[in-house]
């Protein structure tokens, strides 16, 4: 099964749903960052969650960033999605190892931490991004995203995420779903949805059985006659480039670049998200920065 994201709406328009399968992109993240099993599970959940959040954006150039800062040993987890649902991300300490929980599952909550913050940053192409922050509830990520929607966006939400790491440390399956009640939903509909969710196995159990994102949505929305609105493939996709990295360095300004050059004229910048290495001659960048400043100063102000 390819990594796929599906969006649907209940027939009466009261419940919208998104579900995603993310095995390949989670495996790609694992290979890039050499994550331990518990770090893989945490980062994989964040990537699946942010993919569904990103796909809800309207504009093609928009993006959403999910930043989780818990008091656990993993440190900060950062996951970013574009408006298509393509993602990139990293975890601060990818090597963390913890004992399994009593039920034999990876202890993501303890690795992330049970206190801290979850922050969502939406870049909608406006002057200032939208930023919403909530306290972590459990560090299990799905519950924390549910809390974010309830408190920061006032949208009743159910989020379920899962990553199953195989015995050889590769990803057996990964994905999740996100259900949101729209204004006007009745008590009966809320009760029906709660019963549906309560009767469902975990995301990893469903995916291990071969269930697709659409299958998961149909189970969650049983009795709601969901209509699929959109289905698309998603992937791990970094938007870094030599040009963008050079622009970032030039934005430091001539004086700062001169300081760096005096320490070492050969500059290497490594992308956090994909570990691509970019090399620059700081002597040339200092010249470019000086030229840009001179050009800006000599341009006549507009009348």
Tab-separated table of C-alpha atoms in Angstrom:
chain	number	residue	atom	x	y	z
A	1	UNK	CA	0.000	0.000	0.000
A	2	UNK	CA	1.364	3.447	-0.953
A	3	UNK	CA	1.356	6.254	1.589
A	4	UNK	CA	-2.101	7.741	1.091
A	5	UNK	CA	-4.257	10.419	2.693
A	6	UNK	CA	-8.049	10.359	2.382
A	7	UNK	CA	-10.557	13.063	3.353
A	8	UNK	CA	-14.281	12.485	3.789
A	9	UNK	CA	-17.420	14.161	5.090
A	10	UNK	CA	-20.498	12.576	6.671
A	11	UNK	CA	-23.594	12.729	4.462
A	12	UNK	CA	-25.235	15.338	6.702
A	13	UNK	CA	-22.051	17.477	6.744
A	14	UNK	CA	-21.682	17.324	10.541
A	15	UNK	CA	-18.484	15.241	10.749
A	16	UNK	CA	-15.343	15.652	8.688
A	17	UNK	CA	-12.687	12.980	8.700
A	18	UNK	CA	-9.142	12.482	7.502
A	19	UNK	CA	-7.149	9.245	7.577
A	20	UNK	CA	-3.617	8.543	6.447
A	21	UNK	CA	-1.238	5.629	5.846
A	22	UNK	CA	2.398	6.671	6.369
A	23	UNK	CA	4.592	3.548	6.492
A	24	UNK	CA	7.048	4.588	3.746
A	25	UNK	CA	7.511	8.190	4.862
A	26	UNK	CA	8.038	7.070	8.478
A	27	UNK	CA	10.622	4.545	7.285
A	28	UNK	CA	12.316	7.319	5.295
A	29	UNK	CA	12.476	9.484	8.429
A	30	UNK	CA	13.915	6.539	10.396
A	31	UNK	CA	16.652	6.014	7.805
A	32	UNK	CA	17.572	9.710	7.640
A	33	UNK	CA	17.702	10.263	11.406
A	34	UNK	CA	18.765	6.756	12.553
A	35	UNK	CA	16.069	6.838	15.214
A	36	UNK	CA	15.714	4.326	18.028
A	37	UNK	CA	12.378	2.422	18.097
A	38	UNK	CA	10.733	4.759	20.631
A	39	UNK	CA	12.028	7.857	18.806
A	40	UNK	CA	10.742	6.373	15.536
A	41	UNK	CA	7.294	5.863	17.063
A	42	UNK	CA	7.143	9.405	18.451
A	43	UNK	CA	8.367	11.073	15.265
A	44	UNK	CA	6.161	8.809	13.119
A	45	UNK	CA	3.056	9.780	15.094
A	46	UNK	CA	3.933	13.474	14.784
A	47	UNK	CA	4.449	13.127	11.012
A	48	UNK	CA	1.104	11.346	10.505
A	49	UNK	CA	-0.674	13.948	12.635
A	50	UNK	CA	0.860	16.967	10.920
A	51	UNK	CA	0.197	15.458	7.476
A	52	UNK	CA	-3.542	15.421	8.211
A	53	UNK	CA	-3.363	18.951	9.635
A	54	UNK	CA	-1.453	20.228	6.609
A	55	UNK	CA	-3.874	18.731	4.122
A	56	UNK	CA	-6.645	20.833	5.702
A	57	UNK	CA	-4.911	24.063	4.619
A	58	UNK	CA	-6.376	25.994	1.703
A	59	UNK	CA	-3.444	27.615	-0.139
A	60	UNK	CA	-0.715	25.765	-2.035
A	61	UNK	CA	2.099	27.746	-0.374
A	62	UNK	CA	0.789	27.319	3.167
A	63	UNK	CA	2.335	25.079	5.817
A	64	UNK	CA	1.772	23.876	9.364
A	65	UNK	CA	4.459	23.128	11.935
A	66	UNK	CA	3.922	20.887	14.950
A	67	UNK	CA	6.403	21.485	17.765
A	68	UNK	CA	6.348	19.222	20.810
A	69	UNK	CA	8.548	20.223	23.744
A	70	UNK	CA	8.195	17.691	26.529
A	71	UNK	CA	10.285	17.047	29.633
A	72	UNK	CA	11.214	13.556	28.407
A	73	UNK	CA	14.616	12.493	27.034
A	74	UNK	CA	13.631	12.913	23.348
A	75	UNK	CA	13.702	16.705	23.688
A	76	UNK	CA	11.957	18.723	20.972
A	77	UNK	CA	10.052	16.984	18.172
A	78	UNK	CA	9.426	19.083	15.075
A	79	UNK	CA	7.188	18.035	12.179
A	80	UNK	CA	6.163	20.191	9.197
A	81	UNK	CA	3.556	19.615	6.486
A	82	UNK	CA	2.728	21.462	3.295
A	83	UNK	CA	-0.848	21.902	2.063
A	84	UNK	CA	-0.628	18.601	0.171
A	85	UNK	CA	0.136	16.580	3.298
A	86	UNK	CA	3.818	16.002	2.438
A	87	UNK	CA	5.978	16.120	5.547
A	88	UNK	CA	9.422	16.468	7.038
A	89	UNK	CA	10.611	16.390	10.637
A	90	UNK	CA	13.188	15.490	13.234
A	91	UNK	CA	13.584	14.631	16.904
A	92	UNK	CA	16.229	16.300	19.074
A	93	UNK	CA	17.701	13.102	20.550
A	94	UNK	CA	17.040	10.244	18.127
A	95	UNK	CA	19.044	7.689	20.113
A	96	UNK	CA	16.840	7.475	23.233
A	97	UNK	CA	16.118	3.930	24.447
A	98	UNK	CA	13.514	3.167	27.128
A	99	UNK	CA	12.129	-0.069	28.587
A	100	UNK	CA	8.820	-1.234	27.093
A	101	UNK	CA	5.620	-0.467	28.979
A	102	UNK	CA	3.952	-3.174	31.076
A	103	UNK	CA	1.704	-4.007	28.081
A	104	UNK	CA	4.744	-4.598	25.873
A	105	UNK	CA	4.339	-1.394	23.846
A	106	UNK	CA	6.870	1.367	23.232
A	107	UNK	CA	6.737	4.000	25.982
A	108	UNK	CA	6.245	7.065	23.781
A	109	UNK	CA	4.631	9.080	26.594
A	110	UNK	CA	7.675	8.799	28.860
A	111	UNK	CA	10.077	9.432	25.957
A	112	UNK	CA	8.228	12.638	24.995
A	113	UNK	CA	7.417	13.619	28.566
A	114	UNK	CA	4.155	14.014	30.456
A	115	UNK	CA	4.523	17.761	30.891
A	116	UNK	CA	5.576	20.439	28.449
A	117	UNK	CA	3.908	22.123	25.483
A	118	UNK	CA	2.496	21.347	22.059
A	119	UNK	CA	2.604	24.283	19.657
A	120	UNK	CA	0.993	24.537	16.224
A	121	UNK	CA	2.300	27.205	13.836
A	122	UNK	CA	0.285	27.815	10.671
A	123	UNK	CA	1.959	29.850	7.939
A	124	UNK	CA	-0.985	31.050	5.859
A	125	UNK	CA	0.958	33.553	3.771
A	126	UNK	CA	-0.052	36.463	6.021
A	127	UNK	CA	2.262	38.925	7.777
A	128	UNK	CA	2.228	36.892	10.971
A	129	UNK	CA	1.714	33.122	11.349
A	130	UNK	CA	-1.075	31.717	13.524
A	131	UNK	CA	0.377	30.208	16.708
A	132	UNK	CA	-1.533	28.074	19.221
A	133	UNK	CA	-0.007	26.388	22.281
A	134	UNK	CA	-1.430	23.936	24.808
A	135	UNK	CA	0.077	21.987	27.700
A	136	UNK	CA	0.883	18.346	27.027
A	137	UNK	CA	-1.610	15.891	28.484
A	138	UNK	CA	0.230	12.606	28.126
A	139	UNK	CA	3.033	12.883	25.588
A	140	UNK	CA	1.340	10.169	23.519
A	141	UNK	CA	0.778	12.858	20.803
A	142	UNK	CA	-2.702	11.808	19.591
A	143	UNK	CA	-4.312	12.811	22.913
A	144	UNK	CA	-2.283	16.005	22.895
A	145	UNK	CA	-3.486	16.924	19.398
A	146	UNK	CA	-7.068	16.226	20.489
A	147	UNK	CA	-6.510	18.629	23.398
A	148	UNK	CA	-5.016	21.264	21.089
A	149	UNK	CA	-8.094	21.288	18.845
A	150	UNK	CA	-10.449	21.426	21.837
A	151	UNK	CA	-8.732	24.298	23.631
A	152	UNK	CA	-6.955	26.297	20.936
A	153	UNK	CA	-9.402	25.986	18.029
A	154	UNK	CA	-12.580	25.009	19.946
A	155	UNK	CA	-13.250	22.088	17.597
A	156	UNK	CA	-14.380	18.770	19.174
A	157	UNK	CA	-11.860	16.299	17.752
A	158	UNK	CA	-10.849	12.660	17.987
A	159	UNK	CA	-7.286	11.851	16.908
A	160	UNK	CA	-5.749	8.369	16.776
A	161	UNK	CA	-2.179	7.672	15.670
A	162	UNK	CA	-0.029	4.565	15.520
A	163	UNK	CA	3.421	3.365	14.457
A	164	UNK	CA	4.371	-0.311	14.568
A	165	UNK	CA	8.126	-0.956	14.580
A	166	UNK	CA	9.101	-4.422	13.328
A	167	UNK	CA	11.656	-6.711	14.969
A	168	UNK	CA	14.303	-5.602	12.435
A	169	UNK	CA	13.546	-1.966	13.475
A	170	UNK	CA	11.932	-1.081	10.118
A	171	UNK	CA	8.369	0.232	9.996
A	172	UNK	CA	5.696	-2.465	9.741
A	173	UNK	CA	2.868	0.078	9.447
A	174	UNK	CA	2.023	3.646	10.442
A	175	UNK	CA	-0.836	6.082	10.125
A	176	UNK	CA	-3.849	7.541	11.882
A	177	UNK	CA	-7.161	9.320	11.600
A	178	UNK	CA	-8.657	12.646	12.650
A	179	UNK	CA	-12.394	13.200	13.158
A	180	UNK	CA	-13.938	16.606	13.795
A	181	UNK	CA	-17.488	17.552	14.741
A	182	UNK	CA	-18.815	20.650	13.027
A	183	UNK	CA	-21.229	23.143	14.644
A	184	UNK	CA	-24.755	21.738	14.696
A	185	UNK	CA	-23.887	18.105	15.463
A	186	UNK	CA	-26.592	16.544	17.646
A	187	UNK	CA	-26.138	14.657	20.921
A	188	UNK	CA	-27.228	11.478	19.124
A	189	UNK	CA	-24.498	11.943	16.510
A	190	UNK	CA	-21.898	12.591	19.193
A	191	UNK	CA	-22.989	9.426	21.051
A	192	UNK	CA	-22.877	7.389	17.831
A	193	UNK	CA	-19.363	8.620	17.054
A	194	UNK	CA	-18.163	7.853	20.583
A	195	UNK	CA	-19.563	4.326	20.314
A	196	UNK	CA	-17.907	3.798	16.938
A	197	UNK	CA	-14.507	4.949	18.242
A	198	UNK	CA	-14.870	2.887	21.423
A	199	UNK	CA	-15.494	-0.278	19.401
A	200	UNK	CA	-12.491	0.198	17.095
A	201	UNK	CA	-9.163	-1.611	17.575
A	202	UNK	CA	-5.998	0.509	17.693
A	203	UNK	CA	-4.639	2.126	14.543
A	204	UNK	CA	-1.698	-0.273	14.398
A	205	UNK	CA	-3.989	-3.309	14.772
A	206	UNK	CA	-6.198	-2.075	11.935
A	207	UNK	CA	-3.250	-1.332	9.662
A	208	UNK	CA	-1.560	-4.627	10.489
A	209	UNK	CA	-4.758	-6.375	9.358
A	210	UNK	CA	-4.383	-4.605	6.000
A	211	UNK	CA	-7.043	-1.954	6.550
A	212	UNK	CA	-6.704	1.143	4.339
A	213	UNK	CA	-7.218	4.764	5.440
A	214	UNK	CA	-10.687	4.600	3.842
A	215	UNK	CA	-11.474	1.418	5.803
A	216	UNK	CA	-10.525	3.162	9.062
A	217	UNK	CA	-12.736	6.108	8.206
A	218	UNK	CA	-15.679	3.879	7.332
A	219	UNK	CA	-15.385	2.143	10.713
A	220	UNK	CA	-15.175	5.459	12.571
A	221	UNK	CA	-18.099	6.925	10.612
A	222	UNK	CA	-20.328	3.842	10.593
A	223	UNK	CA	-23.917	5.048	10.288
A	224	UNK	CA	-22.874	8.462	8.942
A	225	UNK	CA	-22.715	7.515	5.227
A	226	UNK	CA	-19.357	9.217	4.580
A	227	UNK	CA	-18.512	10.603	1.137
A	228	UNK	CA	-14.844	10.590	0.110
A	229	UNK	CA	-13.838	14.115	-0.919
A	230	UNK	CA	-10.222	13.617	-1.839
A	231	UNK	CA	-7.497	10.957	-1.951
A	232	UNK	CA	-3.825	11.626	-2.576
A	233	UNK	CA	-0.388	10.134	-2.073
A	234	UNK	CA	1.877	11.750	0.530
A	235	UNK	CA	5.610	11.502	1.093
A	236	UNK	CA	8.582	12.627	3.150
A	237	UNK	CA	9.623	15.741	1.244
A	238	UNK	CA	12.189	18.359	2.246
A	239	UNK	CA	12.133	21.763	0.560
A	240	UNK	CA	15.741	22.724	1.276
A	241	UNK	CA	18.060	23.786	-1.575
A	242	UNK	CA	21.478	25.371	-2.116
A	243	UNK	CA	19.764	28.616	-3.164
A	244	UNK	CA	17.579	28.825	-0.053
A	245	UNK	CA	20.508	27.950	2.209
A	246	UNK	CA	22.636	30.667	0.604
A	247	UNK	CA	19.825	33.203	1.098
A	248	UNK	CA	19.617	32.203	4.749
A	249	UNK	CA	23.367	32.795	5.174
A	250	UNK	CA	23.218	36.142	3.330
A	251	UNK	CA	20.394	37.235	5.638
A	252	UNK	CA	22.904	37.139	8.519
A	253	UNK	CA	24.504	40.277	7.051
A	254	UNK	CA	28.043	41.127	6.064
A	255	UNK	CA	29.471	41.635	9.576
A	256	UNK	CA	28.253	38.265	10.852
A	257	UNK	CA	29.497	36.512	7.711
A	258	UNK	CA	32.926	38.133	8.167
A	259	UNK	CA	33.085	36.794	11.733
A	260	UNK	CA	32.266	33.286	10.499
A	261	UNK	CA	34.770	33.585	7.631
A	262	UNK	CA	37.545	34.625	10.027
A	263	UNK	CA	36.936	31.424	11.994
A	264	UNK	CA	36.846	29.209	8.875
A	265	UNK	CA	36.217	30.318	5.276
A	266	UNK	CA	34.818	26.898	4.370
A	267	UNK	CA	31.215	26.709	5.584
A	268	UNK	CA	29.135	23.526	5.779
A	269	UNK	CA	25.394	23.743	6.492
A	270	UNK	CA	23.495	20.529	7.217
A	271	UNK	CA	19.695	20.430	6.825
A	272	UNK	CA	17.955	19.308	10.029
A	273	UNK	CA	15.217	17.543	8.089
A	274	UNK	CA	17.052	15.537	5.407
A	275	UNK	CA	20.742	15.813	6.401
A	276	UNK	CA	21.739	17.177	2.980
A	277	UNK	CA	25.072	19.008	3.260
A	278	UNK	CA	25.682	22.345	1.532
A	279	UNK	CA	29.167	23.838	1.188
A	280	UNK	CA	29.922	27.537	0.745
A	281	UNK	CA	33.028	29.726	0.395
A	282	UNK	CA	32.413	32.484	2.932
A	283	UNK	CA	34.810	34.830	1.112
A	284	UNK	CA	32.430	34.784	-1.853
A	285	UNK	CA	29.390	35.212	0.370
A	286	UNK	CA	30.935	38.235	2.097
A	287	UNK	CA	31.468	39.788	-1.369
A	288	UNK	CA	27.851	39.018	-2.304
A	289	UNK	CA	26.545	40.499	0.944
A	290	UNK	CA	28.624	43.664	0.400
A	291	UNK	CA	27.341	43.957	-3.170
A	292	UNK	CA	23.712	43.509	-2.064
A	293	UNK	CA	24.116	46.173	0.633
A	294	UNK	CA	25.776	48.612	-1.791
A	295	UNK	CA	23.066	48.015	-4.392
A	296	UNK	CA	20.307	48.595	-1.822
A	297	UNK	CA	21.923	51.829	-0.630
A	298	UNK	CA	22.394	53.260	-4.153
A	299	UNK	CA	18.865	52.545	-5.313
A	300	UNK	CA	16.900	55.784	-5.449
A	301	UNK	CA	13.825	55.845	-3.181
A	302	UNK	CA	10.529	55.675	-5.035
A	303	UNK	CA	8.640	58.934	-5.416
